[in-house]
mmCIF file of C-alpha atoms in Angstrom:
data_model
loop_
_atom_site.group_PDB
_atom_site.id
_atom_site.type_symbol
_atom_site.label_atom_id
_atom_site.label_comp_id
_atom_site.label_asym_id
_atom_site.label_seq_id
_atom_site.Cartn_x
_atom_site.Cartn_y
_atom_site.Cartn_z
ATOM 1 C CA MET X 1 2.454 16.357 20.445
ATOM 2 C CA ASP X 2 0.707 15.125 22.657
ATOM 3 C CA GLN X 3 0.083 12.084 24.369
ATOM 4 C CA GLY X 4 -3.124 9.462 25.928
ATOM 5 C CA THR X 5 -5.182 7.382 26.577
ATOM 6 C CA ARG X 6 -7.655 6.234 23.348
ATOM 7 C CA ASP X 7 -10.804 8.450 24.439
ATOM 8 C CA GLU X 8 -8.720 11.439 25.228
ATOM 9 C CA MET X 9 -7.596 11.016 21.558
ATOM 10 C CA LEU X 10 -10.951 10.654 20.063
ATOM 11 C CA GLY X 11 -12.504 13.945 22.159
ATOM 12 C CA ARG X 12 -9.826 15.471 20.392
ATOM 13 C CA LEU X 13 -11.072 14.737 17.314
ATOM 14 C CA ALA X 14 -14.027 15.496 17.788
ATOM 15 C CA GLU X 15 -13.572 18.742 18.669
ATOM 16 C CA ALA X 16 -11.466 19.293 15.286
ATOM 17 C CA VAL X 17 -15.122 17.941 13.778
ATOM 18 C CA GLY X 18 -16.838 20.845 15.990
ATOM 19 C CA ALA X 19 -14.390 23.069 15.293
ATOM 20 C CA VAL X 20 -14.538 23.333 10.779
ATOM 21 C CA THR X 21 -17.179 25.825 9.569
ATOM 22 C CA VAL X 22 -18.877 25.901 6.853
ATOM 23 C CA THR X 23 -21.987 25.669 5.277
ATOM 24 C CA HIS X 24 -22.580 21.744 4.124
ATOM 25 C CA PRO X 25 -21.559 18.891 5.770
ATOM 26 C CA THR X 26 -18.482 18.967 7.418
ATOM 27 C CA ARG X 27 -15.609 15.527 5.188
ATOM 28 C CA VAL X 28 -13.642 14.239 7.366
ATOM 29 C CA ALA X 29 -10.701 11.723 5.972
ATOM 30 C CA ILE X 30 -9.432 8.729 7.909
ATOM 31 C CA ASP X 31 -5.875 8.246 5.423
ATOM 32 C CA GLY X 32 -3.385 5.516 6.871
ATOM 33 C CA PRO X 33 -1.558 2.604 4.740
ATOM 34 C CA PRO X 34 -3.648 -1.030 5.186
ATOM 35 C CA ALA X 35 -3.855 -2.958 8.759
ATOM 36 C CA ALA X 36 -2.711 0.915 10.515
ATOM 37 C CA GLY X 37 -5.959 1.272 12.099
ATOM 38 C CA LYS X 38 -8.246 3.753 9.806
ATOM 39 C CA THR X 39 -11.391 1.812 10.331
ATOM 40 C CA THR X 40 -11.014 0.518 13.629
ATOM 41 C CA LEU X 41 -10.178 5.471 14.997
ATOM 42 C CA ALA X 42 -13.329 6.006 12.529
ATOM 43 C CA ASP X 43 -16.375 3.616 13.933
ATOM 44 C CA GLU X 44 -14.808 5.079 17.596
ATOM 45 C CA LEU X 45 -14.720 8.304 16.113
ATOM 46 C CA ALA X 46 -18.669 7.900 14.456
ATOM 47 C CA VAL X 47 -19.535 7.013 17.621
ATOM 48 C CA VAL X 48 -17.907 9.664 20.003
ATOM 49 C CA LEU X 49 -19.269 12.243 17.425
ATOM 50 C CA ARG X 50 -22.796 10.067 17.529
ATOM 51 C CA THR X 51 -23.680 10.171 21.210
ATOM 52 C CA GLN X 52 -22.831 14.409 20.887
ATOM 53 C CA GLY X 53 -25.998 14.610 18.628
ATOM 54 C CA ARG X 54 -23.746 14.964 15.365
ATOM 55 C CA ASP X 55 -25.864 13.052 12.522
ATOM 56 C CA VAL X 56 -22.868 11.008 10.895
ATOM 57 C CA ILE X 57 -22.254 9.226 7.591
ATOM 58 C CA ARG X 58 -20.047 6.131 7.240
ATOM 59 C CA ALA X 59 -18.035 5.303 4.626
ATOM 60 C CA THR X 60 -14.821 3.690 3.392
ATOM 61 C CA ILE X 61 -12.466 3.300 0.208
ATOM 62 C CA ASP X 62 -13.928 -0.405 0.415
ATOM 63 C CA ASP X 63 -17.138 1.127 -1.225
ATOM 64 C CA PHE X 64 -15.388 2.450 -4.114
ATOM 65 C CA LEU X 65 -12.874 -0.101 -6.006
ATOM 66 C CA PHE X 66 -13.126 -1.048 -9.366
ATOM 67 C CA PRO X 67 -14.555 -4.230 -9.804
ATOM 68 C CA ARG X 68 -12.171 -7.150 -9.627
ATOM 69 C CA ALA X 69 -11.736 -7.641 -13.940
ATOM 70 C CA GLN X 70 -10.698 -4.105 -14.060
ATOM 71 C CA ARG X 71 -8.062 -4.137 -10.981
ATOM 72 C CA TYR X 72 -5.510 -5.775 -12.012
ATOM 73 C CA PRO X 73 -4.528 -5.324 -15.390
ATOM 74 C CA ARG X 74 -0.197 -4.858 -13.711
ATOM 75 C CA GLY X 75 -0.993 -7.973 -11.959
ATOM 76 C CA GLU X 76 -2.278 -9.012 -8.525
ATOM 77 C CA TYR X 77 1.124 -8.286 -6.290
ATOM 78 C CA SER X 78 1.888 -4.820 -8.639
ATOM 79 C CA ALA X 79 2.590 -1.774 -6.485
ATOM 80 C CA GLU X 80 1.929 0.245 -9.712
ATOM 81 C CA GLY X 81 -1.183 -1.382 -9.441
ATOM 82 C CA CYS X 82 -2.748 -0.482 -5.732
ATOM 83 C CA TYR X 83 -2.052 2.921 -6.947
ATOM 84 C CA PHE X 84 -3.209 3.168 -10.027
ATOM 85 C CA ASP X 85 -6.145 0.835 -10.943
ATOM 86 C CA THR X 86 -7.028 -0.198 -7.919
ATOM 87 C CA HIS X 87 -10.709 3.111 -6.376
ATOM 88 C CA ASP X 88 -12.794 4.802 -8.436
ATOM 89 C CA TYR X 89 -12.275 8.514 -7.626
ATOM 90 C CA GLU X 90 -14.999 9.389 -10.188
ATOM 91 C CA ALA X 91 -17.980 7.963 -8.689
ATOM 92 C CA LEU X 92 -16.693 8.271 -5.615
ATOM 93 C CA ASN X 93 -16.183 12.740 -6.357
ATOM 94 C CA ARG X 94 -19.533 12.221 -7.944
ATOM 95 C CA VAL X 95 -22.120 10.450 -5.765
ATOM 96 C CA LEU X 96 -20.516 11.625 -2.237
ATOM 97 C CA LEU X 97 -17.680 13.667 -1.784
ATOM 98 C CA ASP X 98 -19.585 16.523 -4.284
ATOM 99 C CA PRO X 99 -23.192 16.431 -3.618
ATOM 100 C CA LEU X 100 -21.913 16.472 0.060
ATOM 101 C CA GLY X 101 -19.354 19.776 -0.597
ATOM 102 C CA PRO X 102 -19.910 22.996 -1.520
ATOM 103 C CA GLY X 103 -22.862 23.394 -3.495
ATOM 104 C CA GLY X 104 -23.583 20.335 -3.470
ATOM 105 C CA ASP X 105 -27.366 19.064 -3.213
ATOM 106 C CA ARG X 106 -26.242 16.640 -0.298
ATOM 107 C CA ARG X 107 -28.120 13.658 -1.878
ATOM 108 C CA PHE X 108 -25.668 11.337 -1.719
ATOM 109 C CA GLN X 109 -24.649 6.978 -1.930
ATOM 110 C CA GLN X 110 -21.984 6.017 0.041
ATOM 111 C CA THR X 111 -21.035 2.583 -1.953
ATOM 112 C CA VAL X 112 -20.810 1.992 -5.097
ATOM 113 C CA TYR X 113 -19.889 -2.097 -5.565
ATOM 114 C CA ASP X 114 -20.102 -5.096 -3.262
ATOM 115 C CA ARG X 115 -16.490 -5.975 -2.778
ATOM 116 C CA THR X 116 -17.637 -9.248 -1.352
ATOM 117 C CA ALA X 117 -20.181 -9.942 -3.944
ATOM 118 C CA ASP X 118 -17.248 -8.601 -6.220
ATOM 119 C CA THR X 119 -20.775 -6.289 -7.627
ATOM 120 C CA ALA X 120 -22.018 -3.035 -8.661
ATOM 121 C CA LEU X 121 -24.485 -1.422 -6.355
ATOM 122 C CA SER X 122 -26.541 1.366 -7.073
ATOM 123 C CA PRO X 123 -28.398 1.918 -3.651
ATOM 124 C CA PRO X 124 -30.883 4.119 -3.143
ATOM 125 C CA VAL X 125 -30.260 8.308 -2.289
ATOM 126 C CA THR X 126 -30.453 9.307 1.145
ATOM 127 C CA THR X 127 -30.502 13.455 1.346
ATOM 128 C CA ALA X 128 -28.132 14.555 4.506
ATOM 129 C CA PRO X 129 -28.710 17.379 6.600
ATOM 130 C CA VAL X 130 -26.787 20.352 6.155
ATOM 131 C CA ASP X 131 -25.286 19.628 9.774
ATOM 132 C CA ALA X 132 -24.022 16.072 8.975
ATOM 133 C CA VAL X 133 -20.407 14.721 9.302
ATOM 134 C CA LEU X 134 -19.048 12.245 6.914
ATOM 135 C CA VAL X 135 -16.064 9.670 7.952
ATOM 136 C CA PHE X 136 -14.047 8.544 5.135
ATOM 137 C CA ASP X 137 -10.952 5.956 5.958
ATOM 138 C CA GLY X 138 -9.148 4.483 3.108
ATOM 139 C CA VAL X 139 -5.764 4.467 1.701
ATOM 140 C CA PHE X 140 -4.446 7.752 -0.670
ATOM 141 C CA LEU X 141 -6.808 9.856 0.702
ATOM 142 C CA MET X 142 -4.610 12.652 0.208
ATOM 143 C CA ARG X 143 -3.767 12.079 -3.782
ATOM 144 C CA PRO X 144 -4.463 14.602 -6.817
ATOM 145 C CA GLU X 145 -7.538 13.490 -6.860
ATOM 146 C CA LEU X 146 -9.823 14.093 -3.670
ATOM 147 C CA ILE X 147 -6.811 16.474 -1.434
ATOM 148 C CA ASP X 148 -9.458 19.236 -2.096
ATOM 149 C CA ARG X 149 -12.615 17.649 -0.798
ATOM 150 C CA TRP X 150 -12.147 17.443 2.437
ATOM 151 C CA ASP X 151 -12.990 19.401 5.644
ATOM 152 C CA LEU X 152 -10.625 17.804 8.233
ATOM 153 C CA ARG X 153 -7.892 15.055 6.364
ATOM 154 C CA ILE X 154 -6.691 13.254 9.614
ATOM 155 C CA PHE X 155 -3.806 10.630 8.915
ATOM 156 C CA VAL X 156 -3.509 7.057 10.542
ATOM 157 C CA SER X 157 0.908 6.711 11.109
ATOM 158 C CA THR X 158 2.299 2.993 11.669
ATOM 159 C CA ALA X 159 5.538 1.718 10.747
ATOM 160 C CA LEU X 160 4.874 0.095 7.781
ATOM 161 C CA GLU X 161 6.259 -3.004 8.627
ATOM 162 C CA LYS X 162 3.856 -3.359 12.361
ATOM 163 C CA THR X 163 1.686 -3.244 9.201
ATOM 164 C CA VAL X 164 2.668 -6.916 9.000
ATOM 165 C CA ASP X 165 2.041 -8.346 11.733
ATOM 166 C CA ARG X 166 -1.577 -6.794 12.098
ATOM 167 C CA ALA X 167 -2.663 -7.847 9.266
ATOM 168 C CA VAL X 168 -1.284 -11.574 9.675
ATOM 169 C CA ILE X 169 -3.803 -11.234 12.660
ATOM 170 C CA ARG X 170 -6.249 -9.417 11.215
ATOM 171 C CA GLU X 171 -6.822 -12.165 8.522
ATOM 172 C CA ARG X 172 -5.276 -15.266 9.441
ATOM 173 C CA ARG X 173 -8.937 -16.870 9.147
ATOM 174 C CA LEU X 174 -9.062 -15.777 5.440
ATOM 175 C CA SER X 175 -5.298 -15.889 3.876
ATOM 176 C CA SER X 176 -1.635 -18.096 4.788
ATOM 177 C CA ARG X 177 1.170 -16.253 6.619
ATOM 178 C CA ALA X 178 2.106 -16.345 3.777
ATOM 179 C CA GLU X 179 -0.279 -15.051 1.642
ATOM 180 C CA VAL X 180 -0.520 -12.064 3.686
ATOM 181 C CA GLU X 181 3.098 -11.310 3.706
ATOM 182 C CA ARG X 182 4.077 -10.878 0.272
ATOM 183 C CA ARG X 183 0.613 -9.329 -0.667
ATOM 184 C CA TRP X 184 1.930 -6.562 2.236
ATOM 185 C CA ARG X 185 5.506 -6.832 1.119
ATOM 186 C CA GLU X 186 5.505 -6.793 -2.873
ATOM 187 C CA ARG X 187 1.631 -4.826 -3.473
ATOM 188 C CA TYR X 188 0.733 -3.200 0.025
ATOM 189 C CA ILE X 189 4.351 -1.260 1.575
ATOM 190 C CA PRO X 190 5.622 -0.803 -1.859
ATOM 191 C CA SER X 191 2.481 1.761 -3.171
ATOM 192 C CA GLN X 192 2.642 3.519 -0.313
ATOM 193 C CA GLN X 193 6.065 4.145 -0.133
ATOM 194 C CA PHE X 194 5.273 5.291 -4.028
ATOM 195 C CA TYR X 195 2.243 7.955 -2.018
ATOM 196 C CA PHE X 196 4.804 8.969 0.723
ATOM 197 C CA ALA X 197 7.747 9.833 -1.631
ATOM 198 C CA THR X 198 5.061 11.455 -4.788
ATOM 199 C CA VAL X 199 2.221 12.801 -2.955
ATOM 200 C CA ARG X 200 4.264 13.837 1.009
ATOM 201 C CA PRO X 201 0.598 12.616 2.447
ATOM 202 C CA THR X 202 1.703 13.822 5.982
ATOM 203 C CA ASP X 203 2.164 17.473 4.361
ATOM 204 C CA HIS X 204 -1.105 17.831 3.599
ATOM 205 C CA VAL X 205 -3.195 16.493 6.985
ATOM 206 C CA ASP X 206 -3.988 18.707 9.835
ATOM 207 C CA ILE X 207 -3.618 15.894 12.429
ATOM 208 C CA ILE X 208 -1.995 12.575 12.568
ATOM 209 C CA VAL X 209 -2.251 9.915 14.798
ATOM 210 C CA HIS X 210 0.452 7.783 16.034
ATOM 211 C CA ASN X 211 -0.823 4.788 16.246
ATOM 212 C CA ASP X 212 2.190 1.743 16.650
ATOM 213 C CA GLU X 213 0.191 1.544 20.614
ATOM 214 C CA PRO X 214 -3.430 1.871 20.112
ATOM 215 C CA GLN X 215 -4.099 2.173 23.291
ATOM 216 C CA GLN X 216 -1.596 5.330 24.098
ATOM 217 C CA PRO X 217 -1.510 7.744 20.818
ATOM 218 C CA VAL X 218 0.074 10.051 20.184
ATOM 219 C CA TRP X 219 -0.993 12.806 17.728
ATOM 220 C CA ALA X 220 -0.091 15.465 16.804
ATOM 221 C CA PRO X 221 -1.916 19.052 14.856
ATOM 222 C CA GLN X 222 0.023 20.153 11.786
ATOM 223 C CA THR X 223 0.617 23.705 10.673
ATOM 224 C CA HIS X 224 0.746 24.783 7.452
#
């Protein structure tokens, strides 16, 4: 296990990306609970990789949601609904992960859904260079529908209780503290506990970043 500055950790992650040897774009998963710091880490890693001359495709699971009318058949606070009814994995594989993978034509779309407008999207198809890097963040990325689509797997680990406090700060302009706490304690945290119990995501990843203290992260390469 290594501990260092944020920049040191990002440098190690960029080295790990550079060490992947595939004949198609490198697909990097950044998994972890809500408010663990996945998006921030993915954005920072993308900057580092671009400064190294890599062509980076930045995408997120939030752009592969089902429309709102389909997402809550079990109720807005259902943990089972969070895990089973939220994300369109078939579309994610079809338009992004498979085209960038072995045997793919590298013609991809990086979103199918506009969360703000709650509408489906069909952006122009783009062709990725063969040495491009997809940096993809989201929850539940090690689940069976996706597990074999990644060339490098990173898990951002944070104490689940700490994610509640972060979420309250992050969403204070949009939601009350009571609303955020209810969503985390009834929906998001139990869905993560279910994910850990059934999928054991940290058993499948290459690197775990312990992000309780973002400016002094601890990271650990995993051996399988």
